[in-house]
Tab-separated table of C-alpha atoms in Angstrom:
chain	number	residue	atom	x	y	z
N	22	UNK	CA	11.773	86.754	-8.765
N	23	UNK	CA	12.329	87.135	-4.971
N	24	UNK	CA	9.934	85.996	-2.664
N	25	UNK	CA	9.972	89.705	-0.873
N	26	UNK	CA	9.206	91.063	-4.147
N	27	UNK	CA	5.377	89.166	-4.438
N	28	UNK	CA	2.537	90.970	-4.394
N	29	UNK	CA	-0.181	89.158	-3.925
N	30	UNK	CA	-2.532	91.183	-4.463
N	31	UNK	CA	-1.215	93.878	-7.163
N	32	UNK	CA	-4.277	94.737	-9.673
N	33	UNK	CA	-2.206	95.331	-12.193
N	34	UNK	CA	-0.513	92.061	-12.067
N	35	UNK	CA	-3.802	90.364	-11.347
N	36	UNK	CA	-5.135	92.035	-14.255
N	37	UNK	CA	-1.839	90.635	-16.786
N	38	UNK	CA	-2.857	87.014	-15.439
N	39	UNK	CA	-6.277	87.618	-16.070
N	40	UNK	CA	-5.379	88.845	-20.217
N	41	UNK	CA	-3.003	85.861	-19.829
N	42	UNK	CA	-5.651	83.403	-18.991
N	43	UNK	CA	-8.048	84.566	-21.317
N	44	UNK	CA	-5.338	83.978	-24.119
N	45	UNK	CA	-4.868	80.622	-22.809
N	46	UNK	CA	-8.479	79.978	-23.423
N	47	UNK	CA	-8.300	81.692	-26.699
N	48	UNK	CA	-5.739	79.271	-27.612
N	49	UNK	CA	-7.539	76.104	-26.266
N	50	UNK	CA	-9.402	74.331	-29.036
N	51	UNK	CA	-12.636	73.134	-28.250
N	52	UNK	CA	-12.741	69.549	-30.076
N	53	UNK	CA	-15.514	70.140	-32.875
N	54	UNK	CA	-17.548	67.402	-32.481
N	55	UNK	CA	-18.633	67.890	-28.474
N	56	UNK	CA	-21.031	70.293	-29.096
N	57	UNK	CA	-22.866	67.194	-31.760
N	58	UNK	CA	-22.095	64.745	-29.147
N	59	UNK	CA	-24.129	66.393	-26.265
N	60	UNK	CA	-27.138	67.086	-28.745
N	61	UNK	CA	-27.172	64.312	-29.648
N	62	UNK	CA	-26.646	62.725	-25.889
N	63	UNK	CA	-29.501	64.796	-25.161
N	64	UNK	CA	-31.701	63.842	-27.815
N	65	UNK	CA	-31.076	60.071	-26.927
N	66	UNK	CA	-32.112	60.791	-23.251
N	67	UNK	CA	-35.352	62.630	-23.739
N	68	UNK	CA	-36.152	59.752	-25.923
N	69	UNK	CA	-35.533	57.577	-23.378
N	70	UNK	CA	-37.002	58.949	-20.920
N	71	UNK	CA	-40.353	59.036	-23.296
N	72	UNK	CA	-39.753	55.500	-23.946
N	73	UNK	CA	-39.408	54.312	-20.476
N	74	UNK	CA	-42.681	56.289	-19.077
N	75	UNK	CA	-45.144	54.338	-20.080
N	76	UNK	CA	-43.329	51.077	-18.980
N	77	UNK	CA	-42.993	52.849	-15.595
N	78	UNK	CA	-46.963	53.316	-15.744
N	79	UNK	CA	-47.114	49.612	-16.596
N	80	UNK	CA	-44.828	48.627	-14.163
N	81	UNK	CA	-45.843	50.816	-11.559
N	82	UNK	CA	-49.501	49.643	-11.852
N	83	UNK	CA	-48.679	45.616	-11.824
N	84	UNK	CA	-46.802	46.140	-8.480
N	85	UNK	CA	-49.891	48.154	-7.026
N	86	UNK	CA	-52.053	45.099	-8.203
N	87	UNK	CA	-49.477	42.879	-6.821
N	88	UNK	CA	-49.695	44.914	-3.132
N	89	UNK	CA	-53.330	44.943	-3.298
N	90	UNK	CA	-53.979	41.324	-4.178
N	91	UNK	CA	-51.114	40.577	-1.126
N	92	UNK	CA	-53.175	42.774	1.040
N	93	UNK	CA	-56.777	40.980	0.263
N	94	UNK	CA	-55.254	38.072	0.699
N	95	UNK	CA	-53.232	38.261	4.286
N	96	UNK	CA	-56.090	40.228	5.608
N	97	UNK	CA	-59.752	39.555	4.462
N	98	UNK	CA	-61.772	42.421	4.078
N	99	UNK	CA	-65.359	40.481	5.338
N	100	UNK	CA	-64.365	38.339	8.133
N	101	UNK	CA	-66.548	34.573	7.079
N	102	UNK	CA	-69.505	34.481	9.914
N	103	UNK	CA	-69.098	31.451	11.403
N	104	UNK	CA	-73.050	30.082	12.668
N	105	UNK	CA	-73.659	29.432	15.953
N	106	UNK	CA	-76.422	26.233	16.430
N	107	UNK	CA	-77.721	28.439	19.338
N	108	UNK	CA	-78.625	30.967	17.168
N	109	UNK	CA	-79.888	29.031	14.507
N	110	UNK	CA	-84.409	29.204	14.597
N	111	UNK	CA	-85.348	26.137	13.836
N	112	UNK	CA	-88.496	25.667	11.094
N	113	UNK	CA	-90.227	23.059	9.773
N	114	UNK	CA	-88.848	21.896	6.441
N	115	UNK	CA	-90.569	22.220	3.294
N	116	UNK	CA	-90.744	19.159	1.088
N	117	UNK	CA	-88.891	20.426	-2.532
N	118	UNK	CA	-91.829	19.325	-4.776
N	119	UNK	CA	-90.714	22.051	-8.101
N	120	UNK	CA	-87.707	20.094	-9.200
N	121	UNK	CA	-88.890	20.134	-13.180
N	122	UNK	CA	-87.508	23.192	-13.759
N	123	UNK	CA	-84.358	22.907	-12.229
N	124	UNK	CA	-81.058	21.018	-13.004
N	125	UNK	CA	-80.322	18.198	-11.505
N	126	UNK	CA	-76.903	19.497	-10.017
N	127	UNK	CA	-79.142	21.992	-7.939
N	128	UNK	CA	-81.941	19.599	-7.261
N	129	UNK	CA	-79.503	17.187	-5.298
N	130	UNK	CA	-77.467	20.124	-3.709
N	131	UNK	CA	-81.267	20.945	-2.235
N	132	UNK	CA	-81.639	17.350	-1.252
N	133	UNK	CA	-78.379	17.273	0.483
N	134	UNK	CA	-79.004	20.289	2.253
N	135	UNK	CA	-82.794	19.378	3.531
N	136	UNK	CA	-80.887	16.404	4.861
N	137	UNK	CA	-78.728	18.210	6.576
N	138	UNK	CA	-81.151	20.747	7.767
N	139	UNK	CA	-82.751	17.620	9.324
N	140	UNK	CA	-79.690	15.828	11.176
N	141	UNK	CA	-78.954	19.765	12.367
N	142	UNK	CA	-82.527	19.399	14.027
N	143	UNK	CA	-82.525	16.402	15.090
N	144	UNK	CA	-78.842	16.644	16.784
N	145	UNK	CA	-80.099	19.992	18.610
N	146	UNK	CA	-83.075	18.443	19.748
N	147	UNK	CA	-81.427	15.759	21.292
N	148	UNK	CA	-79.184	18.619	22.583
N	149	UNK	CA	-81.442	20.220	24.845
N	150	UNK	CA	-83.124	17.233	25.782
N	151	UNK	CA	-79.595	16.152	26.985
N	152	UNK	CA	-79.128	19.698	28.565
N	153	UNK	CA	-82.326	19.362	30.301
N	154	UNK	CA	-81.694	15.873	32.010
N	155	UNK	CA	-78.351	16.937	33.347
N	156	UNK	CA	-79.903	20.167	34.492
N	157	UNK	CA	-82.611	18.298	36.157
N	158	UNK	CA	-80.704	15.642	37.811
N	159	UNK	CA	-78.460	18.629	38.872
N	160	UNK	CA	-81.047	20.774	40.876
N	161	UNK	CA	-82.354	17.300	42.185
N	162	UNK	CA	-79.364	16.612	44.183
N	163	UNK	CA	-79.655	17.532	47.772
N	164	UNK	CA	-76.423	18.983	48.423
N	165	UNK	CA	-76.972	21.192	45.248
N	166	UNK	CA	-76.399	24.905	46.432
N	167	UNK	CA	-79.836	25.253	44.434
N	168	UNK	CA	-82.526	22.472	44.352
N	169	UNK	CA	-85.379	21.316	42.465
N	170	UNK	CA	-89.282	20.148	43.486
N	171	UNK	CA	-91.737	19.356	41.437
N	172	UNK	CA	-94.852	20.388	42.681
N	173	UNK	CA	-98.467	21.447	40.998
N	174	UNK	CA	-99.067	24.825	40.956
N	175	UNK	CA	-102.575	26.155	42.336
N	176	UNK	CA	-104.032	29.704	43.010
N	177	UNK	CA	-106.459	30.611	45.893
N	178	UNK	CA	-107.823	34.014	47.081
N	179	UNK	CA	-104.996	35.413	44.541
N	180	UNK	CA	-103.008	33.550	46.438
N	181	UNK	CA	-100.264	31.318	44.863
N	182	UNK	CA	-100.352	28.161	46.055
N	183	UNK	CA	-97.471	24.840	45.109
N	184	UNK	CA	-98.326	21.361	46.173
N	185	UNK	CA	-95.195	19.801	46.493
N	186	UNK	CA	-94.630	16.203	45.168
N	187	UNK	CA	-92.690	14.688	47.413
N	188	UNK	CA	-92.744	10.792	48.299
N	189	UNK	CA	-96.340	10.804	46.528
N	190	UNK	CA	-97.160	13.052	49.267
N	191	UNK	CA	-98.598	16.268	48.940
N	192	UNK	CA	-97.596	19.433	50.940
N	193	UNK	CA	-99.196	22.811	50.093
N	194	UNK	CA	-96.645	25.138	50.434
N	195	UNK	CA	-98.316	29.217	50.342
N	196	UNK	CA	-96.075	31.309	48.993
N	197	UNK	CA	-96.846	34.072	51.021
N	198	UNK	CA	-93.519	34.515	51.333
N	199	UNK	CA	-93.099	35.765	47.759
N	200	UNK	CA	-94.636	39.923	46.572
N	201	UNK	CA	-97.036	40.066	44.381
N	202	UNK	CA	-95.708	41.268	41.811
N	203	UNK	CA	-93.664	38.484	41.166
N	204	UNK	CA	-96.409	36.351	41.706
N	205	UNK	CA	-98.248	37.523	38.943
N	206	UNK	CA	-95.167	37.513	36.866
N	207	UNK	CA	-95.059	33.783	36.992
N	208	UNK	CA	-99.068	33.229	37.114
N	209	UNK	CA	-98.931	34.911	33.472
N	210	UNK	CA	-96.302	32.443	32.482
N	211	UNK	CA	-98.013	29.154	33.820
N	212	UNK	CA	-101.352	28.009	33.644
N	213	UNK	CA	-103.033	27.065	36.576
N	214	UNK	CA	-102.839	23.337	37.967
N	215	UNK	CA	-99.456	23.336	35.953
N	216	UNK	CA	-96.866	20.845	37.230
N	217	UNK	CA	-93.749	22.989	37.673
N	218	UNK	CA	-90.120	22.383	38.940
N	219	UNK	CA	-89.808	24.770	42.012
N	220	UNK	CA	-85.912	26.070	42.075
N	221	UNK	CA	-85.190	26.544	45.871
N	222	UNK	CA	-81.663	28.229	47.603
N	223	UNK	CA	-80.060	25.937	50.315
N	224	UNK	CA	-81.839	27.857	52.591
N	225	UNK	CA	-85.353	26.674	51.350
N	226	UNK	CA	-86.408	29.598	49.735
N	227	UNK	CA	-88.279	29.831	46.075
N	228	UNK	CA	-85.716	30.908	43.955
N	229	UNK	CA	-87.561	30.333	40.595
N	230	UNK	CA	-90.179	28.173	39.236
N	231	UNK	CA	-90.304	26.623	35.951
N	232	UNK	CA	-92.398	24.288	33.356
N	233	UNK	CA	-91.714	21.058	34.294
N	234	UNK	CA	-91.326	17.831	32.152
N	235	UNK	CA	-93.233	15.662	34.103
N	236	UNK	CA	-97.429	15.777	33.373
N	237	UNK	CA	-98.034	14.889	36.753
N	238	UNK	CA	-96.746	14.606	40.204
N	239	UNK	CA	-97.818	10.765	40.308
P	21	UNK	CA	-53.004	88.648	-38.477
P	22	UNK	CA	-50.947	91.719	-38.330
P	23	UNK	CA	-51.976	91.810	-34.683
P	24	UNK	CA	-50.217	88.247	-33.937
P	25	UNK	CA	-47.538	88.702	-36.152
P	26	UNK	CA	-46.598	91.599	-34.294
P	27	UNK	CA	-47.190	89.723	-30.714
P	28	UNK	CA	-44.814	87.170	-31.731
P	29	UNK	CA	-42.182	89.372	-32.652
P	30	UNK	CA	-42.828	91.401	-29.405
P	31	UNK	CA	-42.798	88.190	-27.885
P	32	UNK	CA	-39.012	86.846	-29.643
P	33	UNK	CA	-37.555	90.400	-29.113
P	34	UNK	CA	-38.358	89.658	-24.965
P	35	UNK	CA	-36.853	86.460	-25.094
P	36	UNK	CA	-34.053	86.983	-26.990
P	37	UNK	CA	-33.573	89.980	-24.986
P	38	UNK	CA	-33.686	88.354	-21.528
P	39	UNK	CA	-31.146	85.422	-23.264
P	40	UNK	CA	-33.025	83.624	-20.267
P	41	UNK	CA	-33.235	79.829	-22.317
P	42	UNK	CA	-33.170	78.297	-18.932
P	43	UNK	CA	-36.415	79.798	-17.301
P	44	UNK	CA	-37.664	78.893	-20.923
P	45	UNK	CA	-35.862	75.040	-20.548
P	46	UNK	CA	-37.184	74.541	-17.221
P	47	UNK	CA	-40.888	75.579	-18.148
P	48	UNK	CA	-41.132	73.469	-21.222
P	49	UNK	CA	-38.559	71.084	-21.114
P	50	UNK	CA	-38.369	71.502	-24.470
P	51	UNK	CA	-34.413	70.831	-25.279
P	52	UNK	CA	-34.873	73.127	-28.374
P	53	UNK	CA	-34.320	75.972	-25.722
P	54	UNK	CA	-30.752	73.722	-24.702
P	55	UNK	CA	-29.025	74.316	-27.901
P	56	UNK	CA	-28.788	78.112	-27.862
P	57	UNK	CA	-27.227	77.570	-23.969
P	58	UNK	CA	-24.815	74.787	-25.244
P	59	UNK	CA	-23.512	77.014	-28.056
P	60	UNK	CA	-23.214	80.048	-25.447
P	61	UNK	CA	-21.636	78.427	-22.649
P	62	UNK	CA	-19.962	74.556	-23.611
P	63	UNK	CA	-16.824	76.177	-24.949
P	64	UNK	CA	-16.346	78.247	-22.192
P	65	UNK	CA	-17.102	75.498	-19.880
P	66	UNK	CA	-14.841	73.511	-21.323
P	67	UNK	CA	-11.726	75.638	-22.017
P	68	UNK	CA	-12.107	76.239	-17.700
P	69	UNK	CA	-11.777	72.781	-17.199
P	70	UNK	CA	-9.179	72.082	-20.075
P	71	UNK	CA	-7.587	74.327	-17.069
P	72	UNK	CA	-7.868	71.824	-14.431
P	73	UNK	CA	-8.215	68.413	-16.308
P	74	UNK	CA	-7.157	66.643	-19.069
P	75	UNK	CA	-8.772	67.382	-23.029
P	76	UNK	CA	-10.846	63.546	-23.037
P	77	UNK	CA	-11.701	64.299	-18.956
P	78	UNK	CA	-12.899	67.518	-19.727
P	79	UNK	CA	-14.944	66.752	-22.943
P	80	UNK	CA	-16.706	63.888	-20.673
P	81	UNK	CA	-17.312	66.533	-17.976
P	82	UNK	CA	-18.842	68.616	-20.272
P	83	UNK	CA	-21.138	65.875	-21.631
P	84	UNK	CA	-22.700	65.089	-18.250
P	85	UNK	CA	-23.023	68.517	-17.047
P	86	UNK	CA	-25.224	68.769	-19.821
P	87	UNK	CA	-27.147	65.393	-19.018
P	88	UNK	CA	-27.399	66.645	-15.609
P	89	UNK	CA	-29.068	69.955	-16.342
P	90	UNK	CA	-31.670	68.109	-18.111
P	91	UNK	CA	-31.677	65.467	-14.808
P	92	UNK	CA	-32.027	69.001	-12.043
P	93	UNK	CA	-33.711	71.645	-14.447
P	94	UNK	CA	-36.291	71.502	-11.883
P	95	UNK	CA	-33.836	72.727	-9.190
P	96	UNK	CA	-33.126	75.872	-11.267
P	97	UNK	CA	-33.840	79.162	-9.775
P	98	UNK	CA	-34.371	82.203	-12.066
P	99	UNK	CA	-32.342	84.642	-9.911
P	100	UNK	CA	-29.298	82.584	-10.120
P	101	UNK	CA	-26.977	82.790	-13.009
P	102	UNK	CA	-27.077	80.275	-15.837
P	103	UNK	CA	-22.929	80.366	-16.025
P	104	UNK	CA	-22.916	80.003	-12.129
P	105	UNK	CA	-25.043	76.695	-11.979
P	106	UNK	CA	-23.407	75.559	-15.028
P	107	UNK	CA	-20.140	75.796	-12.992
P	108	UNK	CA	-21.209	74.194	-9.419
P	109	UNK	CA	-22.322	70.835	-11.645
P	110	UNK	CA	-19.843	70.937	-13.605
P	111	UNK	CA	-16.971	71.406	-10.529
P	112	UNK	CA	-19.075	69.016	-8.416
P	113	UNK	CA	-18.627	65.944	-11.621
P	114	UNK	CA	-15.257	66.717	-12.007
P	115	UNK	CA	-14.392	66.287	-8.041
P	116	UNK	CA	-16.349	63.036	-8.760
P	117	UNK	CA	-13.853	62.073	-11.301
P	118	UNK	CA	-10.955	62.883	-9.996
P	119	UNK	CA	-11.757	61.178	-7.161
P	120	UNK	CA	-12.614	58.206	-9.521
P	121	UNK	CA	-9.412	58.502	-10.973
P	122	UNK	CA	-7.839	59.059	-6.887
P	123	UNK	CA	-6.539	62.179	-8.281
P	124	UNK	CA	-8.460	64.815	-6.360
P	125	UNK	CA	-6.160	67.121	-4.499
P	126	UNK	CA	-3.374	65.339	-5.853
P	127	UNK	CA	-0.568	66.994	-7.684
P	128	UNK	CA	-1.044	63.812	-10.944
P	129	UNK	CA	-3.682	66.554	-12.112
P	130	UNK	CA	-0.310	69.441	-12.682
P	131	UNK	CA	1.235	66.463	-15.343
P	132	UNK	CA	-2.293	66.277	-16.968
P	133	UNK	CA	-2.512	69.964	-17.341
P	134	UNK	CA	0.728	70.173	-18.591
P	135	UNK	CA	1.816	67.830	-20.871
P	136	UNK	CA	-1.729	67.964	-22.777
P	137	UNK	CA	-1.193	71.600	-23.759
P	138	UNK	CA	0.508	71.017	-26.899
P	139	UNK	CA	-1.764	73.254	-29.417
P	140	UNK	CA	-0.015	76.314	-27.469
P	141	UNK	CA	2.657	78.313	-29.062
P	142	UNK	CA	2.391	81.648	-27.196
P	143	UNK	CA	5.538	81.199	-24.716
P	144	UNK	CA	4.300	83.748	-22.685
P	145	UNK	CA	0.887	81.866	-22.134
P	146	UNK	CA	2.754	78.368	-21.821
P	147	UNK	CA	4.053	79.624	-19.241
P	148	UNK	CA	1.572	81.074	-17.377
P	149	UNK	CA	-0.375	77.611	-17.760
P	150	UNK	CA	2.722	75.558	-16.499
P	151	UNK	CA	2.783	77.690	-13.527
P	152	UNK	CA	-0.666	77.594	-12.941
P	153	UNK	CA	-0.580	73.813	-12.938
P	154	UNK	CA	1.826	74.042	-10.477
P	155	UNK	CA	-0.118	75.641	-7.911
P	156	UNK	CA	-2.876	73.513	-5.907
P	157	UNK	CA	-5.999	72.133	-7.505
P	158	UNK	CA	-7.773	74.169	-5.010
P	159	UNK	CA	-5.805	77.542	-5.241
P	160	UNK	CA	-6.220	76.992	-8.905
P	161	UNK	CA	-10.056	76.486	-9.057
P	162	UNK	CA	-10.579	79.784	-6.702
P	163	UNK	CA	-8.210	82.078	-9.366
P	164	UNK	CA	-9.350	80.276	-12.592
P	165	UNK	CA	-13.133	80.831	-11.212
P	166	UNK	CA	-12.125	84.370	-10.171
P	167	UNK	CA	-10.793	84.445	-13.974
P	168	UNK	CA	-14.127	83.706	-15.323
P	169	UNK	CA	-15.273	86.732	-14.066
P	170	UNK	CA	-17.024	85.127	-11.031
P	171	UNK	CA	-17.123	87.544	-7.557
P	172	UNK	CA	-16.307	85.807	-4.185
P	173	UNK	CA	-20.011	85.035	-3.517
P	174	UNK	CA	-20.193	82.917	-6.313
P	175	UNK	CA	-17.085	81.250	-5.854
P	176	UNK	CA	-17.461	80.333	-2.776
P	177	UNK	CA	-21.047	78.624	-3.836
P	178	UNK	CA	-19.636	76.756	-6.696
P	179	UNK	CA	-16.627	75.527	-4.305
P	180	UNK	CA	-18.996	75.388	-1.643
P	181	UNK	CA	-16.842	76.676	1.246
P	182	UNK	CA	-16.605	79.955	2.869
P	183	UNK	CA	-15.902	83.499	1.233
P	184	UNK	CA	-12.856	83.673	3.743
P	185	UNK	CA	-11.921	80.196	2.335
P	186	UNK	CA	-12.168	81.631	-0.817
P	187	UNK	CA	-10.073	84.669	-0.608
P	188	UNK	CA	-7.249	82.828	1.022
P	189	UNK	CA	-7.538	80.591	-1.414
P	190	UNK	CA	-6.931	83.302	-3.693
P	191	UNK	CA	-4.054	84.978	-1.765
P	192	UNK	CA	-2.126	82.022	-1.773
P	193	UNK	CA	-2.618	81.319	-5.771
P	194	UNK	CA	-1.920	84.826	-6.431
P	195	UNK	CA	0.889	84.626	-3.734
P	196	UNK	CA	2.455	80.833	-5.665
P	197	UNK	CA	1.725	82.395	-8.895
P	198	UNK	CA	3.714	85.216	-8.792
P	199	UNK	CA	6.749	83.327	-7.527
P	200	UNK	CA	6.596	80.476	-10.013
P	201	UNK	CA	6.032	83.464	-13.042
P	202	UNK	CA	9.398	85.197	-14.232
P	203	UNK	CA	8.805	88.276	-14.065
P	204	UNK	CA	8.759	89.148	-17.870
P	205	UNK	CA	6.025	86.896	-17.870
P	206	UNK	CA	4.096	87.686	-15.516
């Protein structure tokens, strides 16, 4: 057959191929078993893929346990408060007198802790006391941008009135300076005849006043 | 009783008319509604690929074409034809294979055709076969397709490439064809 002689696209010839194919297909045996095999094949899958869902379930929820106990762990969900001595009110301690009932592992955990309670005062206590002194010796300093007096604190003609101690000498000092309003501020705080610490600026004014340690100016 | 009886034959008469097992597959997945499918459309299925591959290739193919249906059922639409999808995974596992077996697009896949026809005794159709195998895997995927009874739309979705690719895919097989066929044969 010539090459000039093709006709691509003759129906009638398309038409022979397509009889010719189908023949061919006639013709091809289809092995008798495939269509037992695939049933089969498919059987075994869906039963497989029944079998393996509930170990996906399983295994699905161990990994979100897994993720979740990973997650509490890196990243705790209450942060611990951490106490601040500051904070802490101090009280008296009550002496743990109802220790029949109770077993002895909690009766010397109570002990313990009472002991501690204690130190914990004590060692503030001592704190302040410490914070006080340097304080104190601070403001007394005369180059101190802010400095202390003591002085005793009198009131005349609603009037406020300090006697400095200084040198065992006494200087009266009338704070008539100072409004009224915060007079009567600090008048409410301290009692009259109170020995005080007088806070004053470098340039010798009253800055504050406050209770002093000392019972007297002698 | 009547009443139901005659619902459920109502009911077969519908389905049986619509032939639709797939719709009926993919709702239930209930692989009773497989076998009726398998019967229908394995042997043609596989007598198209005895076309392209080997006999043991294309019984394989046709196994996992089925195992994939089962895998994308979900991905089956109702207005597309059963035969059509059948095709596209079954075309798109044997490109896998023959690329396996590095003989995509190679002209190894003409021998396989050939030499594994031996239940043929029609001269007429040996020949048409050994000239078909002679032609190029894609020029004889596009006619064998067209064979099927498959328009140029489809075609060109279970090759996935153009309809121009398609039809001068076509041309050329038609044009090969008719030069390799002696003319009382063809």
């Amino acid at each position: 057959m010539n090459s000039e002689n093709v006709k691509p696209n003759d129906p009638e010839q398309a038409k022979n191929w397509q009889t010719l194919y189908q023949k061919s297909c006639q013709q091809t045996s289809v092995p008798p078993q495939l269509k037992q095999q695939i049933i089969r094949n498919l059987q075994k899958k869906k039963t497989a893929q029944k079998n393996i869902k509930p170990w996906l379930a399983l295994a699905a929820s161990f990994v979100v346990a897994v993720l979740m106990l990973q997650v509490y762990q890196s990243k705790p969900m209450f942060q611990q408060i951490q106490p601040q001595v500051e904070l802490i009110e101090l009280e008296l301690l009550q002496e743990i007198t109802e220790t029949q009932n109770k077993p002895e592992f909690i009766v010397n955990i109570e002990k313990r802790l009472a002991n501690y309670q204690q130190q914990q005062i004590a060692i503030n206590n001592a704190f302040k006391n410490q914070m006080l002194r340097l304080q104190s010796s601070y403001l007394n300093k005369p180059d101190a941008l802010l400095y202390a007096r003591y002085a005793v604190l009198k009131q005349e003609n609603e009037q406020l009135i300090l006697s400095l101690c200084d040198n065992k000498t006494l200087q009266v000092l009338k704070s008539s300076g100072l409004n009224k309003k915060a007079q009567k501020s600090w008048l409410n705080r301290l009692q009259p005849y109170q020995t005080v610490q007088i806070l004053l600026s470098d340039a010798g004014q009253i800055a504050g006043i406050l209770p002093s340690q000392i019972k007297n100016c002698s | 009783m009547i009443i139901s009886n005659g619902l459920k034959l109502w009911l077969n008469a519908t389905v049986s008319k619509s032939k639709d097992w797939m719709n009926l597959y993919t709702h239930s997945g209930d692989s009773k509604y497989l076998e009726p499918l398998i019967q229908q459309f394995n042997p043609i299925l596989f007598k198209y690929l005895r076309h392209q591959i080997s006999e043991q290739d294309a019984a394989d193919i046709c196994q996992k074409t089925w195992l994939k249906i089962i895998e994308k059922r979900h991905l089956y639409k109702e207005q597309t034809q059963f035969k059509a999808w059948l095709f596209n995974i079954a075309r798109n596992l044997m490109i896998d294979e023959l690329r396996r077996q590095k003989k995509y697009l190679d002209c190894d896949t003409t021998e396989i055709s050939i030499t594994t026809h031996h239940d043929v005794e029609d001269t007429q159709v040996n020949a048409f076969r050994a000239a078909l195998a002679k032609i190029s895997f894609e020029q004889k995927e596009a006619l064998t397709l067209q064979f099927e009874g498959f328009s140029l739309e489809q075609i060109a979705n279970i090759t996935q490439t153009e309809i121009e690719t398609v039809k001068s895919r076509l041309r050329y097989a038609k044009k090969h064809l008719s030069k390799l066929l002696p003319e009382e044969h063809s």
